[in-house]
Amino acid sequence: LEDLNRFQVAGDALAAHRRGANQTPGHRKFRVMIGEILLASYVRPKLDRLHAAVPDVEIVFEPSLPTTLNDFDLIESRFDFALIHSQDAHLQDARFRSIAMVRSGIFGHVRFARDVRTPLDPKAVEELPFILPQADSKQARAQIKALASLGIRPRNIVSRSQYFDVICSMVEQGRGLAVLPEPLLPRSAREKVVMLKLMSYWHLCLFRKELRTDAICDAVETFLVSSVLDDPDYPRVDSAGLLDE
């Protein structure tokens, strides 16, 4: 996969002259890496506003899972913007910055809150049904490691899925617990699903390749950020909330 990524970067560079030849004067095209839920729930429903305000802008979105920033060089070479949830606390490059914080933890149907004591007893939680990402995936390994740090080693794994929306749906149905960043839960699930254990905080990270003043780039950045942060349904945590927890 690493070799394929490098090949794709090289191919994009070689094809740049063809893309430029097909663009009309004033036309601007941006490639945006974005979290799947961010795109589906917050950005795409408002995309018509951007096209109305800046009609010569074309945006190609590439949905992504919540991630680490280990692939920063790949992001930098392929994308003009990125908007993703990441666990990384130390953002080394000024072009990739944290613009909000969200909670991540063990979520389950409200009925599980009646069946466990709080604070959660790790041994009791181990026996509850868990839904995990696909076996041997990077996401599954990260979750197992994070749970183990709390003394929890799931023994009753009832299902696995590579799709976080499928995991969220199963959690909403009460089929098991799952480790999730809170924004992945759809609005429809938030009355039925509760956080049983806070595990960590995630960053909402914004990357912008071109930092110099550019009215079109500024408009795209403003749209991406406001689509999420100005939405009252986005479960961001303010500094007071961090101190309280």
CSV table of N, CA and C in Angstrom, one decimal, residues 107-117 120 128-130 170-171 173-177 192 194 196:
chain,number,residue,atom,x,y,z
A,107,PHE,N,-19.1,3.5,24.2
A,107,PHE,CA,-20.5,3.9,24.0
A,107,PHE,C,-21.4,2.6,24.0
A,108,GLY,N,-22.6,2.8,24.5
A,108,GLY,CA,-23.5,1.7,24.5
A,108,GLY,C,-24.9,2.2,24.6
A,109,HIS,N,-25.9,1.3,24.3
A,109,HIS,CA,-27.3,1.6,24.4
A,109,HIS,C,-27.6,2.0,25.9
A,110,VAL,N,-28.6,2.8,26.1
A,110,VAL,CA,-28.9,3.3,27.5
A,110,VAL,C,-29.1,2.1,28.4
A,111,ARG,N,-29.6,1.0,27.9
A,111,ARG,CA,-29.9,-0.2,28.7
A,111,ARG,C,-28.6,-0.7,29.4
A,112,PHE,N,-27.5,-0.6,28.8
A,112,PHE,CA,-26.2,-1.0,29.4
A,112,PHE,C,-25.8,-0.1,30.6
A,113,ALA,N,-26.3,1.1,30.6
A,113,ALA,CA,-26.0,2.0,31.7
A,113,ALA,C,-26.7,1.5,33.0
A,114,ARG,N,-27.8,0.8,32.8
A,114,ARG,CA,-28.5,0.3,33.9
A,114,ARG,C,-27.9,-1.0,34.4
A,115,ASP,N,-27.1,-1.6,33.6
A,115,ASP,CA,-26.5,-3.0,34.0
A,115,ASP,C,-25.1,-2.9,34.5
A,116,VAL,N,-24.5,-1.7,34.5
A,116,VAL,CA,-23.1,-1.6,35.0
A,116,VAL,C,-23.0,-0.6,36.1
A,117,ARG,N,-22.0,-0.8,37.0
A,117,ARG,CA,-21.8,0.2,38.0
A,117,ARG,C,-20.8,1.3,37.5
A,120,LEU,N,-16.9,2.4,35.9
A,120,LEU,CA,-17.0,1.0,35.4
A,120,LEU,C,-15.9,0.1,36.0
A,128,LEU,N,-19.2,-7.9,28.8
A,128,LEU,CA,-20.3,-7.3,28.0
A,128,LEU,C,-20.0,-7.5,26.5
A,129,PRO,N,-21.0,-7.5,25.7
A,129,PRO,CA,-20.8,-7.7,24.3
A,129,PRO,C,-20.1,-6.5,23.7
A,130,PHE,N,-19.0,-6.7,22.9
A,130,PHE,CA,-18.3,-5.6,22.2
A,130,PHE,C,-18.3,-5.8,20.7
A,170,MET,N,-25.2,-0.7,15.0
A,170,MET,CA,-25.4,-1.8,15.9
A,170,MET,C,-25.4,-1.4,17.4
A,171,VAL,N,-24.6,-0.4,17.7
A,171,VAL,CA,-24.6,0.2,19.0
A,171,VAL,C,-26.0,0.8,19.3
A,173,GLN,N,-28.8,-0.1,18.1
A,173,GLN,CA,-29.8,-1.2,18.3
A,173,GLN,C,-29.6,-1.9,19.6
A,174,GLY,N,-28.5,-1.6,20.3
A,174,GLY,CA,-28.3,-2.3,21.6
A,174,GLY,C,-27.6,-3.6,21.5
A,175,ARG,N,-26.9,-3.9,20.4
A,175,ARG,CA,-26.3,-5.2,20.2
A,175,ARG,C,-24.9,-5.3,20.8
A,176,GLY,N,-24.3,-4.2,21.3
A,176,GLY,CA,-23.0,-4.2,21.9
A,176,GLY,C,-22.4,-2.9,22.2
A,177,LEU,N,-21.3,-2.9,22.9
A,177,LEU,CA,-20.6,-1.6,23.1
A,177,LEU,C,-19.5,-1.4,22.1
A,192,LYS,N,-30.5,7.5,22.4
A,192,LYS,CA,-30.5,6.0,22.8
A,192,LYS,C,-29.1,5.5,23.2
A,194,VAL,N,-25.3,6.2,25.2
A,194,VAL,CA,-24.6,7.0,26.2
A,194,VAL,C,-23.2,6.6,26.2
A,196,LEU,N,-20.3,5.3,28.3
A,196,LEU,CA,-20.1,4.6,29.6
A,196,LEU,C,-18.8,4.8,30.2
